[in-house]
Short mmCIF file of C-alpha atoms and ligand atoms in Angstrom, two decimals:
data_model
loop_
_atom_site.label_atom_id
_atom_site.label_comp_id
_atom_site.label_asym_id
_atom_site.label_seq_id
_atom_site.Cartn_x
_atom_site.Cartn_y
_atom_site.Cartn_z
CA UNK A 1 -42.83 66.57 -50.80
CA UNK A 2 -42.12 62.85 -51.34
CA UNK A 3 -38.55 62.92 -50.20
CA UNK A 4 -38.70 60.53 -47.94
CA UNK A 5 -40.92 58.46 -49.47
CA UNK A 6 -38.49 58.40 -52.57
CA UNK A 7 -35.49 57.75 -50.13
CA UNK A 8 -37.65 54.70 -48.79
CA UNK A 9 -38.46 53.32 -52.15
CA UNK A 10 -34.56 53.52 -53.71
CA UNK A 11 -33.17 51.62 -50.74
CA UNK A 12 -35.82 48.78 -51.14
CA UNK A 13 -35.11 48.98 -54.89
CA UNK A 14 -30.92 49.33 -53.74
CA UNK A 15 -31.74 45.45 -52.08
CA UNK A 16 -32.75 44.03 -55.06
CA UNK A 17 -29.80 45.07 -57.79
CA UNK A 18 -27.27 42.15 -58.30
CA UNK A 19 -30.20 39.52 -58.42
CA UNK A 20 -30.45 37.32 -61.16
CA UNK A 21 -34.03 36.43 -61.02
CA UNK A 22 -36.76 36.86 -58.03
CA UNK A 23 -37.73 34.60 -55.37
CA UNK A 24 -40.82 34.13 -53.87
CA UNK A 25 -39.26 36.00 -50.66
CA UNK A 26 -37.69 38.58 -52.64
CA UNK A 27 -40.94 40.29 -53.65
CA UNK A 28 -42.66 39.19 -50.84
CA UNK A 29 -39.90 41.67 -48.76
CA UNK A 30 -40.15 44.33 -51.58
CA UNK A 31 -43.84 44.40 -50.85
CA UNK A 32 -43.53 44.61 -47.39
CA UNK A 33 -40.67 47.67 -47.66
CA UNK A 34 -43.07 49.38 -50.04
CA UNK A 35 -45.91 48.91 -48.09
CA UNK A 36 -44.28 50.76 -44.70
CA UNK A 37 -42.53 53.69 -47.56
CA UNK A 38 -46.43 53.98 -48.57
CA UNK A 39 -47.73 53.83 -44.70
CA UNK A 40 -44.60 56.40 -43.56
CA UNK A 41 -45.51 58.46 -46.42
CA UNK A 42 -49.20 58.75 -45.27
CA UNK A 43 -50.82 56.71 -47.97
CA UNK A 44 -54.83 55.78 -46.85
CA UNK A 45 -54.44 52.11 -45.89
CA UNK A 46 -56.58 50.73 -48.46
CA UNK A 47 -54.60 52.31 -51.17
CA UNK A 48 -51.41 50.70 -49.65
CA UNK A 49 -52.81 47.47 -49.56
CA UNK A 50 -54.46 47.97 -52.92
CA UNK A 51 -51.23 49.07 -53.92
CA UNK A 52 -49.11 46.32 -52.93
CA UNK A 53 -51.42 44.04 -53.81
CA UNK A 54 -51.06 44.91 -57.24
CA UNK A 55 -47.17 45.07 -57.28
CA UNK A 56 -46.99 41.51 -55.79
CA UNK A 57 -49.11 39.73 -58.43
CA UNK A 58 -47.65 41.92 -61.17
CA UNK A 59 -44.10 40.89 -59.95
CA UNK A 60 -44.80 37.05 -59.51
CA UNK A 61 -46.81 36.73 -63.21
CA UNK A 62 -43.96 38.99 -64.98
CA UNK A 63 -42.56 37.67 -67.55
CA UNK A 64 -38.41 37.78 -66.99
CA UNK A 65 -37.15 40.18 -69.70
CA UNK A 66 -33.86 40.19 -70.93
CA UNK A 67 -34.23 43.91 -71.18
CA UNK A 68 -34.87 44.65 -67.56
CA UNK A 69 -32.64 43.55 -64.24
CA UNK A 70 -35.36 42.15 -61.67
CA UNK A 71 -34.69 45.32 -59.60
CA UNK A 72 -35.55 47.26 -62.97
CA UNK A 73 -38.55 45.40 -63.31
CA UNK A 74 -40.48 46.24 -59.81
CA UNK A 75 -39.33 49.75 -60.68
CA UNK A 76 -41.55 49.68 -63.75
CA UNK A 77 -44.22 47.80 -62.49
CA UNK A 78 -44.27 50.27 -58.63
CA UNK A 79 -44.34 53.13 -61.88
CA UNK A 80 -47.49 52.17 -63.85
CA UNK A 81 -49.35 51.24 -60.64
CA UNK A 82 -47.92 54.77 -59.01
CA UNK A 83 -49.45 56.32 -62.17
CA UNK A 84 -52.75 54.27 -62.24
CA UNK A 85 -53.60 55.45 -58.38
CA UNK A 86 -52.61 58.76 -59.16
CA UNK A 87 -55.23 58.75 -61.92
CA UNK A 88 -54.01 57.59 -64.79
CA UNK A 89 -53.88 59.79 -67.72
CA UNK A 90 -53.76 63.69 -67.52
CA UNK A 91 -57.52 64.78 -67.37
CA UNK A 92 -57.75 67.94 -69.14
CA UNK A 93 -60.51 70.75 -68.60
CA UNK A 94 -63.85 70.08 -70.73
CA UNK A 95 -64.94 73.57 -72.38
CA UNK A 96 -68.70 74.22 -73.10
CA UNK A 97 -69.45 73.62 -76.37
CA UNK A 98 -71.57 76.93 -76.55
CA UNK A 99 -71.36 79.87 -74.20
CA UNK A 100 -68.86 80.26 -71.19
CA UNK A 101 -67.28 77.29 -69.56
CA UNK A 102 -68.34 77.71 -66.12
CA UNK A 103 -65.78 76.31 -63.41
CA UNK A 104 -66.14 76.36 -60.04
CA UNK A 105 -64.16 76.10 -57.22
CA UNK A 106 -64.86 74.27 -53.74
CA UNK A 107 -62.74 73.21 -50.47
CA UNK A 108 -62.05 74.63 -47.08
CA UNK A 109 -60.77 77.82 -45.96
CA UNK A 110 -57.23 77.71 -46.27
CA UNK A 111 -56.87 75.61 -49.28
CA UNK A 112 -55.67 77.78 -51.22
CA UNK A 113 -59.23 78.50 -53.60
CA UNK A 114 -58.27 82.45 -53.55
CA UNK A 115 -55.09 82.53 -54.95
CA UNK A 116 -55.66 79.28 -56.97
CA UNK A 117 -58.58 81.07 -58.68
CA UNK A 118 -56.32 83.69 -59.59
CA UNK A 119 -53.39 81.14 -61.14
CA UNK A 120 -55.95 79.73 -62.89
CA UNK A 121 -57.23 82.49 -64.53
CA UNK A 122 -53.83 83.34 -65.30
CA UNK A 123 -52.96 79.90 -67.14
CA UNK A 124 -56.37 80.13 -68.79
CA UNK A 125 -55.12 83.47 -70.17
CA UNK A 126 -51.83 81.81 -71.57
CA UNK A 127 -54.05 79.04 -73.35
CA UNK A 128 -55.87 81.92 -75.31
CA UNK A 129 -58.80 82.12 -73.07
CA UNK A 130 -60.63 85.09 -72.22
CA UNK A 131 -61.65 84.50 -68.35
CA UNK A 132 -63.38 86.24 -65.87
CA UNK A 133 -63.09 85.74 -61.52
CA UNK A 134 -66.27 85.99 -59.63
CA UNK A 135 -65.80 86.72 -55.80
CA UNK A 136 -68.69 84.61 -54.30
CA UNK A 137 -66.56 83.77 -50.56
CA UNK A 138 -68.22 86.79 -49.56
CA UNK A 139 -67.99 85.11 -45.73
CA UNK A 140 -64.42 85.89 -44.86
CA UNK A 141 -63.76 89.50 -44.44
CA UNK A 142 -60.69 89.90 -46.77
CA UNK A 143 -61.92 87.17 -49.14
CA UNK A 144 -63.25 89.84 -52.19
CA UNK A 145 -60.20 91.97 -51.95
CA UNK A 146 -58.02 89.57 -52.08
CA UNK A 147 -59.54 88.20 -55.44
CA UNK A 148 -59.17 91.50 -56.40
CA UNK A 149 -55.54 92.32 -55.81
CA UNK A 150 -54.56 88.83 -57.47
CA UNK A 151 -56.92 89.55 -60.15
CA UNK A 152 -55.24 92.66 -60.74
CA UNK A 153 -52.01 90.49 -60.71
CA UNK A 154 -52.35 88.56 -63.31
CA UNK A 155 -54.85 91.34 -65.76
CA UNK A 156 -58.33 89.68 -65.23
CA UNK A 157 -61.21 91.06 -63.70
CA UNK A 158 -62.89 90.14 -61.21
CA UNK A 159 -67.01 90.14 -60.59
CA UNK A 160 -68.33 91.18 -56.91
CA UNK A 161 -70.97 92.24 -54.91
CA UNK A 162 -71.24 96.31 -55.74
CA UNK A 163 -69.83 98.07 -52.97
CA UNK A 164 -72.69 99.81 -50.82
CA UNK A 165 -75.05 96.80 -51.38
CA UNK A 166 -74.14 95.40 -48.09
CA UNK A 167 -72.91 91.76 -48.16
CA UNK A 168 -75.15 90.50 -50.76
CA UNK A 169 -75.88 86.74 -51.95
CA UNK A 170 -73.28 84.42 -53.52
CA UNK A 171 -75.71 82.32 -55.12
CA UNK A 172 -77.40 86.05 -56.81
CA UNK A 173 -73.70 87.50 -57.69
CA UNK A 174 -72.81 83.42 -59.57
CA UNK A 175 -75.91 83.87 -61.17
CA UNK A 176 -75.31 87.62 -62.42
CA UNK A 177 -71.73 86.74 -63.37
CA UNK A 178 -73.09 84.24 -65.40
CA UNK A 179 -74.99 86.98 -67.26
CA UNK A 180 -72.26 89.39 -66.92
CA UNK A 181 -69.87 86.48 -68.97
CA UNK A 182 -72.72 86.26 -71.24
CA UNK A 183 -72.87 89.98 -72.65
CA UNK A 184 -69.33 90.80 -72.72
CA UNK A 185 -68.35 87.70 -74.23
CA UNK A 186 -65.65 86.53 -71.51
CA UNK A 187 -65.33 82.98 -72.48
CA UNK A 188 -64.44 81.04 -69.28
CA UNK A 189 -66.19 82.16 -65.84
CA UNK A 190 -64.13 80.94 -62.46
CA UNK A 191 -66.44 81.16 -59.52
CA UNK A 192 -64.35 81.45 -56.26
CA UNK A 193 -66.62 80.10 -53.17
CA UNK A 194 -66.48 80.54 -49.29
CA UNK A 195 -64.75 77.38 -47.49
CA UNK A 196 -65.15 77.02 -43.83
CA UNK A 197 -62.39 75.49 -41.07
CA UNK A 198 -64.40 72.57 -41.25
CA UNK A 199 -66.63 70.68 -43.59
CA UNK A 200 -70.28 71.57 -42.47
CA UNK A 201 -73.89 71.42 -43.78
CA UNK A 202 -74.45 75.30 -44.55
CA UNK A 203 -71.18 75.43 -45.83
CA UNK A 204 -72.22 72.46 -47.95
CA UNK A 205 -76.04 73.65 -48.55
CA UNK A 206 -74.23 77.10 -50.10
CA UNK A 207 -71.70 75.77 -52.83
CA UNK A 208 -74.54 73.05 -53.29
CA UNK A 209 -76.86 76.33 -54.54
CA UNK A 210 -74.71 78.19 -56.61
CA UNK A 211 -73.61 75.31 -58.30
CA UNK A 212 -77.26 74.44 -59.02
CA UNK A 213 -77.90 78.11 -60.13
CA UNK A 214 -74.44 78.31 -62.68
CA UNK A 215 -74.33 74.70 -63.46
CA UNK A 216 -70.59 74.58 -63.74
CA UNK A 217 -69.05 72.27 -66.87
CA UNK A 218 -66.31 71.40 -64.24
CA UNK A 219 -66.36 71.87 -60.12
CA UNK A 220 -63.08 71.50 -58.68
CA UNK A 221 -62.00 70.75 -54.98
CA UNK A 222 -59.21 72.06 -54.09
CA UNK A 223 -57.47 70.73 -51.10
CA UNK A 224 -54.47 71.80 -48.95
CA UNK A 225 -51.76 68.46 -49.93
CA UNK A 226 -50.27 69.30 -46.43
CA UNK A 227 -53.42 68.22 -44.45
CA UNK A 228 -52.38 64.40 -44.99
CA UNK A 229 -55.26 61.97 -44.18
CA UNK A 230 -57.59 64.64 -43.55
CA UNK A 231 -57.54 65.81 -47.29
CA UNK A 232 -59.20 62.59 -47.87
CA UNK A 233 -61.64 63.02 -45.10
CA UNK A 234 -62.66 66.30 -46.55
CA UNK A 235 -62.65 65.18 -50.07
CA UNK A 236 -65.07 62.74 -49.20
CA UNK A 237 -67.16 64.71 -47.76
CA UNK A 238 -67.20 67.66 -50.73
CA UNK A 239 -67.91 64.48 -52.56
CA UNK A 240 -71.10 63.61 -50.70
CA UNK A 241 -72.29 67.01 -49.89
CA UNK A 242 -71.36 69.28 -53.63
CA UNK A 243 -69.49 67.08 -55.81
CA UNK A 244 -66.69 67.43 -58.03
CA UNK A 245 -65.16 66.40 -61.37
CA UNK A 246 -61.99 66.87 -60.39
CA UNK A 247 -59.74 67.74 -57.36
CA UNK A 248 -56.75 70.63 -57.23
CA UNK A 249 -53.68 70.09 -54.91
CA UNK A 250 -52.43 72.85 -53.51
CA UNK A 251 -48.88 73.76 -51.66
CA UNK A 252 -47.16 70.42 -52.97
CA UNK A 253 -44.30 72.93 -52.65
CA UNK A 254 -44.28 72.25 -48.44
CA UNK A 255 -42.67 69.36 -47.31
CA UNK A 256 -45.93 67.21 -47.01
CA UNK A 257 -45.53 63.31 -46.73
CA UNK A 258 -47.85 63.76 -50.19
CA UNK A 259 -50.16 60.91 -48.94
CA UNK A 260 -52.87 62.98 -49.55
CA UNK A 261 -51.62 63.23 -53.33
CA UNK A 262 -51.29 59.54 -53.29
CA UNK A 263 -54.75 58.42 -51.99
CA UNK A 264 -57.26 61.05 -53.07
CA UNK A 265 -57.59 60.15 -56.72
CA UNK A 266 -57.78 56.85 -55.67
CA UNK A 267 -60.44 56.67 -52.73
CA UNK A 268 -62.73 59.39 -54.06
CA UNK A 269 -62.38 57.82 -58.42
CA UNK A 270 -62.15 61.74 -59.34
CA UNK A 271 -58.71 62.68 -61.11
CA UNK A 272 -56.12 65.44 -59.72
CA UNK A 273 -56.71 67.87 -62.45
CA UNK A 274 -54.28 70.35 -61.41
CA UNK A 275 -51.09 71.24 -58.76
CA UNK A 276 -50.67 74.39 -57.22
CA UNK A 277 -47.15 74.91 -55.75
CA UNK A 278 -46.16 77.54 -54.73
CA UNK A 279 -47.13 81.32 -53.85
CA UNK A 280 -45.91 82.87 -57.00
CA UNK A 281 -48.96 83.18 -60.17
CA UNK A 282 -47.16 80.61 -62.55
CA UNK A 283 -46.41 78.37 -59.55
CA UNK A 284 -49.23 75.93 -60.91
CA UNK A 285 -50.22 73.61 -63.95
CA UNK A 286 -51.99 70.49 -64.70
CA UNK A 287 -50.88 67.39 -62.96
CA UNK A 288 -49.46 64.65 -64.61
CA UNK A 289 -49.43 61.58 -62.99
CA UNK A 290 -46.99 60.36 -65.26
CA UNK A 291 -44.56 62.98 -64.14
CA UNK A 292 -45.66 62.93 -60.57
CA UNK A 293 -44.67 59.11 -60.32
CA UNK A 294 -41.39 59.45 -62.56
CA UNK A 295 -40.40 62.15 -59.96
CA UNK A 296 -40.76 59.52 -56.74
CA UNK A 297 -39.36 57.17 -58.47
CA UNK A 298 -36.09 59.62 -59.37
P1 LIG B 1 -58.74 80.12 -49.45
O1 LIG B 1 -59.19 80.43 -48.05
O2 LIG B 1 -59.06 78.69 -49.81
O3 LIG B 1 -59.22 81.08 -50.47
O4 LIG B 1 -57.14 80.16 -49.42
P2 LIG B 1 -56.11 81.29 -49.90
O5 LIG B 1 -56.05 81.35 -51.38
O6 LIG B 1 -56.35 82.54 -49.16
O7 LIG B 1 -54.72 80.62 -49.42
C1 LIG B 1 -54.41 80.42 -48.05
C2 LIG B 1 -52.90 80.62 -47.86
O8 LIG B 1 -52.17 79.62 -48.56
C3 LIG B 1 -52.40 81.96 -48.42
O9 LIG B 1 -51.45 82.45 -47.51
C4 LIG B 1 -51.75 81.59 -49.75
O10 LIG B 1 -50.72 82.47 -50.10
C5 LIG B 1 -51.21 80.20 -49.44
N1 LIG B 1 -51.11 79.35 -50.63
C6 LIG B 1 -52.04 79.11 -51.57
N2 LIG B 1 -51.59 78.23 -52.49
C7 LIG B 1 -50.32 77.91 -52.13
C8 LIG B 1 -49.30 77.05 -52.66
O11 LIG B 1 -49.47 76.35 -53.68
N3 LIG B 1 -48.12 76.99 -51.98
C9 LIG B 1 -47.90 77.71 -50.86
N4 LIG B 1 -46.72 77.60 -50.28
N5 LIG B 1 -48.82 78.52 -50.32
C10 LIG B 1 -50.01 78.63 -50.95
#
């Protein structure tokens, strides 16, 4: 992830070291070499161009420090405005002030929700928490069990549908975990939902219920970082049809352009909360877009 993208953005930066102070043409080619790293990298267009926009005023009105080369200079200002689109500061979870924190969890199938549900729970368990999984995708076959076995993974239980019952209701087994967290005093309940191949209105109508019947301190969208454009596309629409607080990247471990990273924060104004990456339990944490753009920049 980002690899090329940071290749593209040292050899613009490579142009500029030597230079004693920056012409009108000098940034004006810097902007241009950032804008194609941004475009190549699969950036949404208006977050380029907001983007470079940004850099080039920033880089004209700069005051010339004797601390900083020029070349050092659009480094720091392509960092801040690298951390601004990616969010800004690190947005933490927001806990319920009484009873469980309810979080739930929304995207496609394929995101990565299953086994994200299960890191999460895991990471929750590390900060002292005492969390419980409940299997609402009860639309893809495997979905449950799968909970299950991760569950089992990483020692937290998981809430389902009784066997025998037949399918049963996601929006009637959010609500009974709900309960369920209630009386035995789990403290943070993670409500894994059904995704679909694509985004569409009963998919939408369904997460749209149960988060009206569990009214969730935080919903989270996760979203597959190696879809590229159409992560935004689909956050958009989660945005319109559920909404969100916040949006999970998963699988920033492939070898994604990471414009989907880049622009989602940005076009949808909801903060990456967390990055999954990887297949492995601990392979996840918050996401820090301070880290996230020191690591481009690298
Ligand atoms: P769901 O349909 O949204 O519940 O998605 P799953 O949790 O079943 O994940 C779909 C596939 O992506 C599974 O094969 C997971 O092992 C894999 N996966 C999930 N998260 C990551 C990740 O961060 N990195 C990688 N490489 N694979 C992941």
């Amino acid at each position: 992830m980002f690899a090329t993208l940071s290749d593209r953005l040292a050899d613009t930066f490579k142009n500029l070291r030597g230079k004693g102070r920056l012409s009108e043409a000098d940034i004006d080619a810097t902007a241009r070499e950032i804008r194609i790293a941004l475009l190549e990298a699969d950036v949404a267009l208006p977050v380029v161009k907001e983007f470079v926009g940004a850099v080039k005023e920033r880089a004209r009105g700069e005051e010339v420090s004797g601390a900083l080369n020029p070349a050092q200079q659009i480094i720091k200002i392509v960092n801040e405005e690298l951390v601004a689109i990616l969010g800004g500061e690190t947005r933490r979870l927001r806990y319920a002030k009484t009873g469980p924190t309810v979080i739930m969890l929304a995207g496609l199938q394929g995101a990565g929700k299953t086994t994200l549900a299960a890191k999460l729970a895991h990471w929750l368990k590390e900060q002292g928490k005492t969390p419980i999984l409940v299997a609402c995708d009860l639309q893809r076959p495997n979905a449950v069990k799968q909970l299950q076995v991760n569950g089992e993974r990483v020692g937290v239980p998981v809430f389902a549908p009784e066997p025998g019952n037949g399918v049963g209701n996601p929006v009637d087994v959010a609500r009974a975990s709900i309960e369920e967290a209630k009386r035995k005093l789990y403290d943070v309940v993670i409500v894994d939902t059904a995704g679909r191949l694509g985004v569409d209105t009963e998919l939408m109508q369904q997460a749209s219920d149960i988060r009206d019947a569990v009214q969730p301190d935080e919903v989270l969208f996760v979203v597959d970082a190696m879809i590229g454009q159409d992560a935004v596309l689909t956050a958009q629409a989660f945005l319109d049809g559920v909404g969100y607080d916040g949006v999970v990247l998963t699988k920033l471990d492939g070898d994604a352009r990471g414009g989907a990273a880049l622009s989602i924060a940005s076009l949808t104004g909801k903060p990456v909360m967390f990055a999954s990456n990887g297949e492995k339990m601990t392979d996840f944490d918050l996401f820090h877009p301070d880290r996230m753009a020191s690591r481009i920049l690298d």
